[in-house]
Coordinates of C-alpha atoms (C1' of nucleotides) in Angstrom, one line a residue:
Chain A
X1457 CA -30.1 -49.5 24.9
X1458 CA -28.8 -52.7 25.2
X1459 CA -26.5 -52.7 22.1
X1460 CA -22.9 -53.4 22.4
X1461 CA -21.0 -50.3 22.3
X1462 CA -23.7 -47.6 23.2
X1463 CA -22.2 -44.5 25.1
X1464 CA -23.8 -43.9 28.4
X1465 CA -24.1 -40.0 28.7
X1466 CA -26.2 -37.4 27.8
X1467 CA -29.7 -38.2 25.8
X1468 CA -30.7 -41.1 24.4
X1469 CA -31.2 -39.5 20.9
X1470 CA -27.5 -38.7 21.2
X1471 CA -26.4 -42.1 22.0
X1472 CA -28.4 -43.0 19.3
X1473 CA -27.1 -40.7 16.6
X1474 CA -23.3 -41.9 17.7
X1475 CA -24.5 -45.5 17.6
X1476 CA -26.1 -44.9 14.0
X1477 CA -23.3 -42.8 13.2
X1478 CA -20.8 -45.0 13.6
X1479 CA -22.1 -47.8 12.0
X1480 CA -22.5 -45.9 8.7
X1481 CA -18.8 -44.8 9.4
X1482 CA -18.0 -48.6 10.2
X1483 CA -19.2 -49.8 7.5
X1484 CA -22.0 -51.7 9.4
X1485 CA -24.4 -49.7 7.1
X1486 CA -23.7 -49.5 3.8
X1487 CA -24.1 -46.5 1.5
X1488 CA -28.1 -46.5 0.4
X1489 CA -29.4 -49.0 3.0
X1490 CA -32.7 -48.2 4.1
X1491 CA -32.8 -47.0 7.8
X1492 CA -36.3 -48.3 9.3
X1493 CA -37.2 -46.4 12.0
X1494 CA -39.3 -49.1 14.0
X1495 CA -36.6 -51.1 13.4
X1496 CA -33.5 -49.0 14.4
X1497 CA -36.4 -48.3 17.9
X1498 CA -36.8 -52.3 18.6
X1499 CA -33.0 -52.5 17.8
X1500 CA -31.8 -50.1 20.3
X1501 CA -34.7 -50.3 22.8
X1502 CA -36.3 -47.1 22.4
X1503 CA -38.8 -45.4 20.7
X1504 CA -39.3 -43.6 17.5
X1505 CA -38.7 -40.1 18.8
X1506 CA -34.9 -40.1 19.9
X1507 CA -34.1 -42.4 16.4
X1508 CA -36.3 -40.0 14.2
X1509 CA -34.1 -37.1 16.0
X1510 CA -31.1 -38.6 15.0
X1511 CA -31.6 -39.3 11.8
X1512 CA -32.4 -35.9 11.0
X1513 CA -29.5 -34.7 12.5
X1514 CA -27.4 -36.9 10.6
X1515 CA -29.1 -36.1 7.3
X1516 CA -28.2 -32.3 7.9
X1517 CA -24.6 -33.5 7.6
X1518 CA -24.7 -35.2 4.4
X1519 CA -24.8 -39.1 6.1
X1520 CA -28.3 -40.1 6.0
X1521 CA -30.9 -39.1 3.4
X1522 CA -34.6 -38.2 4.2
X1523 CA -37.1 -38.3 1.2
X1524 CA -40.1 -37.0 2.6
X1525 CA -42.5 -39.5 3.8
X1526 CA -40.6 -42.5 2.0
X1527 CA -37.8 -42.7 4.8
X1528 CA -34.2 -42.6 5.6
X1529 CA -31.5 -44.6 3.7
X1530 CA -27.8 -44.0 4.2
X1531 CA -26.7 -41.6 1.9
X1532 CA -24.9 -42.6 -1.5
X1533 CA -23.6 -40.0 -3.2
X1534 CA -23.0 -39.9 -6.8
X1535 CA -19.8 -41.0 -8.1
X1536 CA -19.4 -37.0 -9.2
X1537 CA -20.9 -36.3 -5.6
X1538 CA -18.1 -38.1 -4.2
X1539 CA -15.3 -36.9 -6.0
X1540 CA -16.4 -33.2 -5.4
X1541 CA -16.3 -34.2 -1.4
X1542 CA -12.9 -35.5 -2.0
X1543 CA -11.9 -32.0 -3.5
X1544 CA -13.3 -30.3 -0.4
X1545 CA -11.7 -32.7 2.4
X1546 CA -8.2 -32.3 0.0
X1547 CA -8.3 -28.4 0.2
X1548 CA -9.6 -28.4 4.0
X1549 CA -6.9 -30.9 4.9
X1550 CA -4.1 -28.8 3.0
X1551 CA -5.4 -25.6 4.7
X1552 CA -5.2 -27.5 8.1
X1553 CA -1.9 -28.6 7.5
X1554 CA -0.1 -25.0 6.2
X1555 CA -1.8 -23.8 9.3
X1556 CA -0.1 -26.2 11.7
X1557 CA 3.0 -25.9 10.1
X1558 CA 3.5 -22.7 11.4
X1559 CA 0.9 -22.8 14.2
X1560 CA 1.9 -25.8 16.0
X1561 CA 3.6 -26.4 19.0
X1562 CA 6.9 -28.3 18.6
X1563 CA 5.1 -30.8 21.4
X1564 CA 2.4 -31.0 18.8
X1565 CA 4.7 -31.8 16.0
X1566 CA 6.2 -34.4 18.0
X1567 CA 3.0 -35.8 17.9
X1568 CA 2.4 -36.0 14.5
X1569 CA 5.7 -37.6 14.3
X1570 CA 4.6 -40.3 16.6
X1571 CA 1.4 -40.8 14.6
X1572 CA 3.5 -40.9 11.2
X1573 CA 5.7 -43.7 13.2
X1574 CA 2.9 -45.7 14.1
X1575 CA 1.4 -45.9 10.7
X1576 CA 4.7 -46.9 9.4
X1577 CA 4.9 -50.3 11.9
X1578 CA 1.3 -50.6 11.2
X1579 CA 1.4 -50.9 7.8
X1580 CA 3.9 -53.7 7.9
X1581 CA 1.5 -55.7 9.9
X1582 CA -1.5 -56.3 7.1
X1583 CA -4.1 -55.5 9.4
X1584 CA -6.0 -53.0 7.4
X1585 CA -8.7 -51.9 10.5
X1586 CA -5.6 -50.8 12.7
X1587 CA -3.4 -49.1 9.5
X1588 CA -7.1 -47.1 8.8
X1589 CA -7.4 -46.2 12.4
X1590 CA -3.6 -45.5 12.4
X1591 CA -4.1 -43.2 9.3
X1592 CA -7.0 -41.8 11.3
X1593 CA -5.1 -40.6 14.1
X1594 CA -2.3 -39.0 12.1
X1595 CA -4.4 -37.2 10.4
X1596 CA -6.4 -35.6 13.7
X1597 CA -3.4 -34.7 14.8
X1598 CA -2.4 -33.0 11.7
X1599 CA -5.6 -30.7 12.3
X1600 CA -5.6 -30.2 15.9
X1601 CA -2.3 -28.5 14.9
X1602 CA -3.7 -26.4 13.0
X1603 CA -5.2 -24.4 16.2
X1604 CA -8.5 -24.0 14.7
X1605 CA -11.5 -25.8 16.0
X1606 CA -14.4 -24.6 13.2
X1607 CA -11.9 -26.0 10.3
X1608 CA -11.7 -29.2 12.5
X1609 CA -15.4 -29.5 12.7
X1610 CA -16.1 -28.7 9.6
X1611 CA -13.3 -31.6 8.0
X1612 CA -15.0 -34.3 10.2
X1613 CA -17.9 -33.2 8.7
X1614 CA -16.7 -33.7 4.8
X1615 CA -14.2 -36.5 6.1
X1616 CA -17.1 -38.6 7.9
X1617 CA -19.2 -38.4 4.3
X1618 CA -16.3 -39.8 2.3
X1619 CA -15.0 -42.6 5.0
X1620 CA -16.7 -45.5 3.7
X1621 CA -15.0 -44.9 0.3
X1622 CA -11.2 -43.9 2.0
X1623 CA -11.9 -47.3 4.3
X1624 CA -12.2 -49.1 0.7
X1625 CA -9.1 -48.0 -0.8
X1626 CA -7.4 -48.2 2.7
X1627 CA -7.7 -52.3 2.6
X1628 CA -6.8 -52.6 -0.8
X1629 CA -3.3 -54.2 -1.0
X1630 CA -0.4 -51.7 -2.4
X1631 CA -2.3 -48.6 -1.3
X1632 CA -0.8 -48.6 2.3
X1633 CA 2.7 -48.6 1.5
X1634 CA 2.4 -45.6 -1.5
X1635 CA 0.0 -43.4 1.6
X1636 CA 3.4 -44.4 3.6
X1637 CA 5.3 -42.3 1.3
X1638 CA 2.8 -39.6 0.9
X1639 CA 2.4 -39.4 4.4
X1640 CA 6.5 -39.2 5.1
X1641 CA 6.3 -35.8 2.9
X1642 CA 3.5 -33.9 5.1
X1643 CA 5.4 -35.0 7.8
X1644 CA 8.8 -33.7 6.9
X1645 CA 7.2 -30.8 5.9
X1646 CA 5.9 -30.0 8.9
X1647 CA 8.8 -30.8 10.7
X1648 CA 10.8 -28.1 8.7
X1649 CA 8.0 -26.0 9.4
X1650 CA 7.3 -25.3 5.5
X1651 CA 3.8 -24.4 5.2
X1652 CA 3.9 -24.5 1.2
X1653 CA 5.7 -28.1 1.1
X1654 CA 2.7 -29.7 3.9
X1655 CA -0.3 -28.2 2.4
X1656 CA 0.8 -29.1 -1.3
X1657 CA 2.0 -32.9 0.2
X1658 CA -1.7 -33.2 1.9
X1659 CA -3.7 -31.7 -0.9
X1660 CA -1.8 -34.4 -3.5
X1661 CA -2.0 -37.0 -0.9
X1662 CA -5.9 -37.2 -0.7
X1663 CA -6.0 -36.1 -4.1
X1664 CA -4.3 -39.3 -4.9
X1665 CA -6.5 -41.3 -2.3
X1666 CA -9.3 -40.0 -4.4
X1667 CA -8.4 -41.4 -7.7
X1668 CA -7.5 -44.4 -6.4
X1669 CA -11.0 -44.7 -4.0
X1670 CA -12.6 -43.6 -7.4
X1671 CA -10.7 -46.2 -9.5
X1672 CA -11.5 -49.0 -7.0
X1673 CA -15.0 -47.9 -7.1
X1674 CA -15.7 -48.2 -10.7
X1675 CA -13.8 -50.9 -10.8
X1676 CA -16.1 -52.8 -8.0
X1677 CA -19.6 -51.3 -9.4
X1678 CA -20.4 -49.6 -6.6
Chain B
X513 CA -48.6 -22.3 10.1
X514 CA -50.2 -18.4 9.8
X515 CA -46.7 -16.6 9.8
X516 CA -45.3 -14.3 7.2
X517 CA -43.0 -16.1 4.9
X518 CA -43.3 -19.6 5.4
X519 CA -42.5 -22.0 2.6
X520 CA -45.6 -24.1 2.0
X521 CA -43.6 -27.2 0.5
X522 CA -42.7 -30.0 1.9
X523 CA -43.3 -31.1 5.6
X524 CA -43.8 -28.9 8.9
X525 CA -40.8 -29.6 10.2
X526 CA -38.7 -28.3 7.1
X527 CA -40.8 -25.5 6.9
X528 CA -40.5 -24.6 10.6
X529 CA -36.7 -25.2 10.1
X530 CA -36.7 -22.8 7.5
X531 CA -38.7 -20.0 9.5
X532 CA -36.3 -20.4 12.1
X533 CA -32.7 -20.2 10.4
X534 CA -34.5 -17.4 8.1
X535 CA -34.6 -15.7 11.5
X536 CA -31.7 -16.0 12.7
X537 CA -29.4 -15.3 9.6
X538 CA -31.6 -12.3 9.4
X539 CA -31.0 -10.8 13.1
X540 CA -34.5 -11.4 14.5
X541 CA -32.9 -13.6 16.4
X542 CA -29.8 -12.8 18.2
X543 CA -26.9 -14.7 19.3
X544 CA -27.5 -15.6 22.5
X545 CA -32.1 -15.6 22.4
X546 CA -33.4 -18.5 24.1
X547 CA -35.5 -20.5 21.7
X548 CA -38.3 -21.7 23.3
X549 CA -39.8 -24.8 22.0
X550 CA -43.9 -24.5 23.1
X551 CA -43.2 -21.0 22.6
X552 CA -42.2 -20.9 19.2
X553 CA -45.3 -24.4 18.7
X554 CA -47.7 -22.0 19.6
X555 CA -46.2 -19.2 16.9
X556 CA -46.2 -21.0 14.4
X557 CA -49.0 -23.0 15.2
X558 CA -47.6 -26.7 15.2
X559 CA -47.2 -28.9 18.1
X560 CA -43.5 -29.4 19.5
X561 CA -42.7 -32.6 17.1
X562 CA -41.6 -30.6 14.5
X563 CA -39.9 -28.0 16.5
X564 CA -37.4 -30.3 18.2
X565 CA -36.9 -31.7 14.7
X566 CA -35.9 -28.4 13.5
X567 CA -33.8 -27.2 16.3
X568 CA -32.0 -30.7 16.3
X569 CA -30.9 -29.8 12.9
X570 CA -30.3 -26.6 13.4
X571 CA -28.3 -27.6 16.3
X572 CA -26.1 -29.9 13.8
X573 CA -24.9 -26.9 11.8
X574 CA -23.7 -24.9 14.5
X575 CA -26.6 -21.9 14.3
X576 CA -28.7 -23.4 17.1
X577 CA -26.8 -24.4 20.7
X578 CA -28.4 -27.4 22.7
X579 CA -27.7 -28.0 25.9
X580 CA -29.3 -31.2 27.1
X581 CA -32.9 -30.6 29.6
X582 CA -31.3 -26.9 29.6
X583 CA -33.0 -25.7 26.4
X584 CA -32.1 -24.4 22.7
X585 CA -30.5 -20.7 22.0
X586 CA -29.6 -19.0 19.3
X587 CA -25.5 -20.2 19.0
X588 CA -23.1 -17.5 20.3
X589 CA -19.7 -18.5 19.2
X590 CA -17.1 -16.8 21.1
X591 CA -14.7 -14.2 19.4
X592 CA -12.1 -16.5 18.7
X593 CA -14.6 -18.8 17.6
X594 CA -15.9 -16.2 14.8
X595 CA -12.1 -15.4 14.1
X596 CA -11.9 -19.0 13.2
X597 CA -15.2 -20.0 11.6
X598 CA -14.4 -16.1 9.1
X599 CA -10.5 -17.9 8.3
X600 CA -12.5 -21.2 7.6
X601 CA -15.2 -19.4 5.0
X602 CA -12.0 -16.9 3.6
X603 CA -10.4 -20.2 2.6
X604 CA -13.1 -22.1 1.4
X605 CA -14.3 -19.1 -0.8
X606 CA -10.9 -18.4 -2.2
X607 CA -11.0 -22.1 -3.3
X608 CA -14.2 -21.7 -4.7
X609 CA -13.0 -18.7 -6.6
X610 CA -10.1 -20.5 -7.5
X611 CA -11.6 -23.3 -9.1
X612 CA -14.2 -21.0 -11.2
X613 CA -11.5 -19.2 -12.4
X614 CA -11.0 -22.0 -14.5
X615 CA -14.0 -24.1 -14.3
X616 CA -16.8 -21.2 -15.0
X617 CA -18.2 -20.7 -18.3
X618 CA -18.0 -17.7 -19.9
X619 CA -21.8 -17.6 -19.2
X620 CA -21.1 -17.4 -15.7
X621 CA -18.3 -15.1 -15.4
X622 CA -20.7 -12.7 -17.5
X623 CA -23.0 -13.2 -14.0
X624 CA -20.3 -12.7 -12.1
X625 CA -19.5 -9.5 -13.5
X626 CA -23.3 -8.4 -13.6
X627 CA -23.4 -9.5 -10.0
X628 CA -21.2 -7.0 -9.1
X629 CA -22.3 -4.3 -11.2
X630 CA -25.3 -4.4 -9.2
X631 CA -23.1 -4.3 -6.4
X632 CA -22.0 -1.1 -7.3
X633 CA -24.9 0.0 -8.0
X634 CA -26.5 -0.6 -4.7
X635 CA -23.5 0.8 -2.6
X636 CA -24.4 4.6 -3.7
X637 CA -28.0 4.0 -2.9
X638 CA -27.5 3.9 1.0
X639 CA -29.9 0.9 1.3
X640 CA -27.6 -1.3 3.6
X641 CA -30.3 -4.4 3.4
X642 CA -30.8 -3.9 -0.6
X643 CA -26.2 -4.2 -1.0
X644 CA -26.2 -7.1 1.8
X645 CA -28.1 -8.8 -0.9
X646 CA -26.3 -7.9 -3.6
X647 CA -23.0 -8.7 -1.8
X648 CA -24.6 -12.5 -1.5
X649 CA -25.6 -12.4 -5.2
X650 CA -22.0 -11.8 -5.9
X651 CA -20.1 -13.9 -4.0
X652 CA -23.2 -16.7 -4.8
X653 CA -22.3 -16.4 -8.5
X654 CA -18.8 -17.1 -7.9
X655 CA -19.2 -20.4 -6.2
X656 CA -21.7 -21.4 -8.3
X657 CA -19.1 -20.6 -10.8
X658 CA -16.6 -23.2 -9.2
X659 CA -18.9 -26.2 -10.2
X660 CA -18.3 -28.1 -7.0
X661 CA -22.2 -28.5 -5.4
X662 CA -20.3 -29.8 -2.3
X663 CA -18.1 -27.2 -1.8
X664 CA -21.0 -24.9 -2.4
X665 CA -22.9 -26.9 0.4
X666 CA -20.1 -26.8 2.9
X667 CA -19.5 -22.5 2.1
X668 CA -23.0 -22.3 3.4
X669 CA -22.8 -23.8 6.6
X670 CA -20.2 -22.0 7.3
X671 CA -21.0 -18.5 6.2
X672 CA -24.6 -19.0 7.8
X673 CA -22.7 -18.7 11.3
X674 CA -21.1 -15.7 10.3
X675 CA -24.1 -13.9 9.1
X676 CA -24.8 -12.1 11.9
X677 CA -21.6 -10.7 12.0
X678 CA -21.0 -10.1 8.1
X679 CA -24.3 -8.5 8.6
X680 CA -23.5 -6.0 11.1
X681 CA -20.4 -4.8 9.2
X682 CA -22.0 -4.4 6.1
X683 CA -24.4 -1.9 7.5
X684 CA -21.7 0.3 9.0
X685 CA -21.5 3.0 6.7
X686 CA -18.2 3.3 4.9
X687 CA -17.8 -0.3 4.7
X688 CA -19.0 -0.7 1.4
X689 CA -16.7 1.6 -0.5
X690 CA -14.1 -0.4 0.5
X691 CA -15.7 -3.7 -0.2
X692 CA -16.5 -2.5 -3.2
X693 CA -12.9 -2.0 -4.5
X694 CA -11.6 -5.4 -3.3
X695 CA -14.7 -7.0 -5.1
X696 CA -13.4 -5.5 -8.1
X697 CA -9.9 -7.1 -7.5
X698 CA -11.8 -10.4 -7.6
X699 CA -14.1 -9.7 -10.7
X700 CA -11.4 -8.7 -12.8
X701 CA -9.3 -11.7 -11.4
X702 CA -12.0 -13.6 -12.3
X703 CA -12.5 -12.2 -15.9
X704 CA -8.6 -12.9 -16.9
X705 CA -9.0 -16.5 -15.6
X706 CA -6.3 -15.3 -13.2
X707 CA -6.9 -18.6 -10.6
X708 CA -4.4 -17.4 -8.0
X709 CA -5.2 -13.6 -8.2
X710 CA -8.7 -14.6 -7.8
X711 CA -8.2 -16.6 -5.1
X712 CA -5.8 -14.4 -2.9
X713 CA -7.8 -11.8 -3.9
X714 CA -11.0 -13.3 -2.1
X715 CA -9.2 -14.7 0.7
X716 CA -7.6 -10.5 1.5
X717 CA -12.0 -9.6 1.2
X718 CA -13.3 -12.3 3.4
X719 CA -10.5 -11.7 6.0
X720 CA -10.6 -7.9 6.1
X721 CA -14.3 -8.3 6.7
X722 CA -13.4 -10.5 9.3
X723 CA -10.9 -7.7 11.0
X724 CA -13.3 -4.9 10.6
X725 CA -17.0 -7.4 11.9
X726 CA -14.9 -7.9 15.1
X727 CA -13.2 -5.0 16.1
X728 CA -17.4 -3.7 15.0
X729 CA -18.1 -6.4 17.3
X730 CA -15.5 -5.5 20.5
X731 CA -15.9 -1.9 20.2
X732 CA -20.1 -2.8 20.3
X733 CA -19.3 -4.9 23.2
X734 CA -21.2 -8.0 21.7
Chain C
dG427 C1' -51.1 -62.3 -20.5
dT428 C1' -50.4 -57.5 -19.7
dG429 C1' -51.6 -52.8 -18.3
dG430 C1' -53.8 -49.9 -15.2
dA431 C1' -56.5 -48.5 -11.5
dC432 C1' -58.0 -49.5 -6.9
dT433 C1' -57.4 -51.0 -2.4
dT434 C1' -54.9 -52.3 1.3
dT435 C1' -51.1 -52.2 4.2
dC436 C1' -47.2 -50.2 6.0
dT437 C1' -44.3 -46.4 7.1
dT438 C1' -43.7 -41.9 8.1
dG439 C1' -45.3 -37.2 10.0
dT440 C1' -47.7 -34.9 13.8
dA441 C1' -49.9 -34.4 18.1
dT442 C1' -50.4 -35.4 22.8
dA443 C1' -49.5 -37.6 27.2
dC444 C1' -46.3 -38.8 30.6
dA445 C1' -41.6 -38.8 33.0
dA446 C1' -37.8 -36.7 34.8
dG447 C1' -34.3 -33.3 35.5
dA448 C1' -33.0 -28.2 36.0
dG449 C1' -33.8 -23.9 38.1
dG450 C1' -36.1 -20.8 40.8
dT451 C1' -38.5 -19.6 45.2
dG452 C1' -39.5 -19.6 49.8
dC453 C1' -38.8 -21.2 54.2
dG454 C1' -36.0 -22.2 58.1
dC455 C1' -31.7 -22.1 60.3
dC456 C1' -27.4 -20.0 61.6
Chain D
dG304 C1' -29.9 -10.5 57.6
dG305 C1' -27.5 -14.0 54.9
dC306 C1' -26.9 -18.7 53.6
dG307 C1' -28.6 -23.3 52.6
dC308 C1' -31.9 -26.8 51.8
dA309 C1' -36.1 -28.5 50.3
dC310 C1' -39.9 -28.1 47.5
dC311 C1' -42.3 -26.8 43.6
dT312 C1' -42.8 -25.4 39.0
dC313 C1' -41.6 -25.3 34.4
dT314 C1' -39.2 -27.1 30.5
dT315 C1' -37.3 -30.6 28.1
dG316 C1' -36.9 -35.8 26.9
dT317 C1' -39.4 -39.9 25.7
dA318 C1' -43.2 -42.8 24.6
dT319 C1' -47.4 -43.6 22.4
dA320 C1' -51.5 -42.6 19.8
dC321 C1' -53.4 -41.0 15.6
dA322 C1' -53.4 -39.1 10.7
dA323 C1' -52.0 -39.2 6.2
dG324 C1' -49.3 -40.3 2.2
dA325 C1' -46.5 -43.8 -0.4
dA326 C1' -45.7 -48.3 -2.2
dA327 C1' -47.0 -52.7 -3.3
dG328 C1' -50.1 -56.2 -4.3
dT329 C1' -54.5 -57.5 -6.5
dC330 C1' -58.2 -57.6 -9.3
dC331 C1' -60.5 -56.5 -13.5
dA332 C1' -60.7 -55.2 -18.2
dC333 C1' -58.8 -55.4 -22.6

DNA sequence: GTGGACTTTCTTGTATACAAGAGGTGCGCC
DNA sequence: GGCGCACCTCTTGTATACAAGAAAGTCCAC
């Protein structure tokens, strides 16, 4: 395990799905790349077994795709596949959010006020990679609010399968200031506290991320 | 491979994977039961390849708990972990039910209904295994009914990791009388296209289950 | 030249061998 | 007699060897 950013703990099968993980989530690996075993083993200086673990954990969350005895390849949903994941993370993410709003500790919504700041001088910058993990971050916090670990596992579950099409639309030009806006109206909501106003604002917010992602999409040929 | 019920299809490892979540939404194994892997090898007459393959992925969805060079066991959420993961699937269904109040075709809502007819039926008979199958029939139909595979996809991860608990409730007697009524709520909610009744009406079901599997659960001491 | 079947090769699926940590047991010491 | 330490065993984690299917390339026939 020589490779660059490799975590250190536990078992090298974990270290190996993170590593694999977060290139798909990266971007390293694009959506329908073939995933070689032997390959991924030479790259990351190990054998088969902890990379064939992996990868079977990561196909049971929707990232990777097994075919039986024809191998892994990252997993490309359908363009219909993808908009029903967008659906899902919109409604999860809106659920999150009335949560917080009532559930949250004013320490938390301060926060989530931060997070909303920090997008805001990000965005002004025109470095995409730090305005997506910027975006990132206010989100989490959004959910950690929320007081409800299972809903949080279960949106970084849908969230991870639709990140390489959100990081698409994320470094498109125009998009970042409109999310701005978007983003202003959760957080006011929650400020004020009004569960109705934050999960409506969220659900239209990645609703509108979707059509966009989906726009940008067609448009590309992907 | 000599056991009971295994699917033939497909490779060991899926088939063992099945056998073993098969088990442990069904109660033979508990929260809690260690999951041995040469143990379970020589049961089901593989070597331990396939096993950890399995158990990995079982791990990933929550219904298995790994902890590294300590072993697998069956997961045992904690109570406010099941109070969560029930809020999680009462939301996610009452979307789903949402969304096929206006998405499902009239073919579908025709199932719906039938689904719970035989719901009905079942709950005089007294057969508490033959209405926990009904019960999933019904409420099967109705994401089926919201045309959103995803959705349907993330539902079942969840409610897998309630089973157990849904389970137990179902077969306390009483239960099902009331069940019964509030499935009608959502039937008939369903049948006028009603998307909001439907929805609140699913989200009241899945949560009252949820109140009545746990204080099951503390008076039961689990 | 093209279609199809065969063969060959390459990758995955499974079994087994080996390494290494966790947990229990027994002994000695206090 | 109780506590602690060391050892030993047993299970898991990893590597490798072997089996078997899939895909691609080739050769032959038409």
């Amino acid at each position: 395990m020589t490779k660059s950013s490799a975590r250190t703990g536990g078992t090298l099968a974990k270290q190996v799905e993170s590593q694999i993980e977060q290139d798909i989530v990266e971007g390293v690996f694009l959506p329908g790349d073939r995933l070689d075993e032997e390959e991924l083993a030479a790259r990351l200086n190990t054998s088969r077994t902890p990379i064939r673990e992996a990868l079977r954990t990561l196909a049971s969350i929707g990232l990777v795709a097994v075919r039986p005895r024809s191998g892994a390849t990252v997993s490309r949903p359908t363009m219909s596949e993808v908009i029903d994941l967008f659906e899902v993370v919109a409604e999860m993410e809106a659920f999150a959010a009335r949560l917080a709003a009532t559930r949250a500790t004013d320490a938390e919504l301060r926060t989530v006020a931060e997070m909303h700041d920090a997008c805001e001088r990000e965005a002004g910058t025109g470095d995409a990679q730090r305005y997506f993990d910027a975006n990132g971050h206010f989100h989490r916090s959004i959910w950690e609010g929320a007081h409800n670990p299972m809903l949080v596992e279960q949106i970084r579950i849908v969230d991870r399968r639709v990140s390489p099409y959100r990081r698409q639309i994320t470094f498109h030009p125009g998009r970042q200031s409109s999310s701005q806006t978007e983003h202003r109206q959760i957080a006011d909501a929650l400020a004020a506290r009004d569960a109705e106003a934050a999960a409506e604002a969220m659900r239209d917010h990645v609703m509108i991320l979707s059509d966009d992602a989906l726009q940008l999409s067609r448009h590309l040929r992907l």
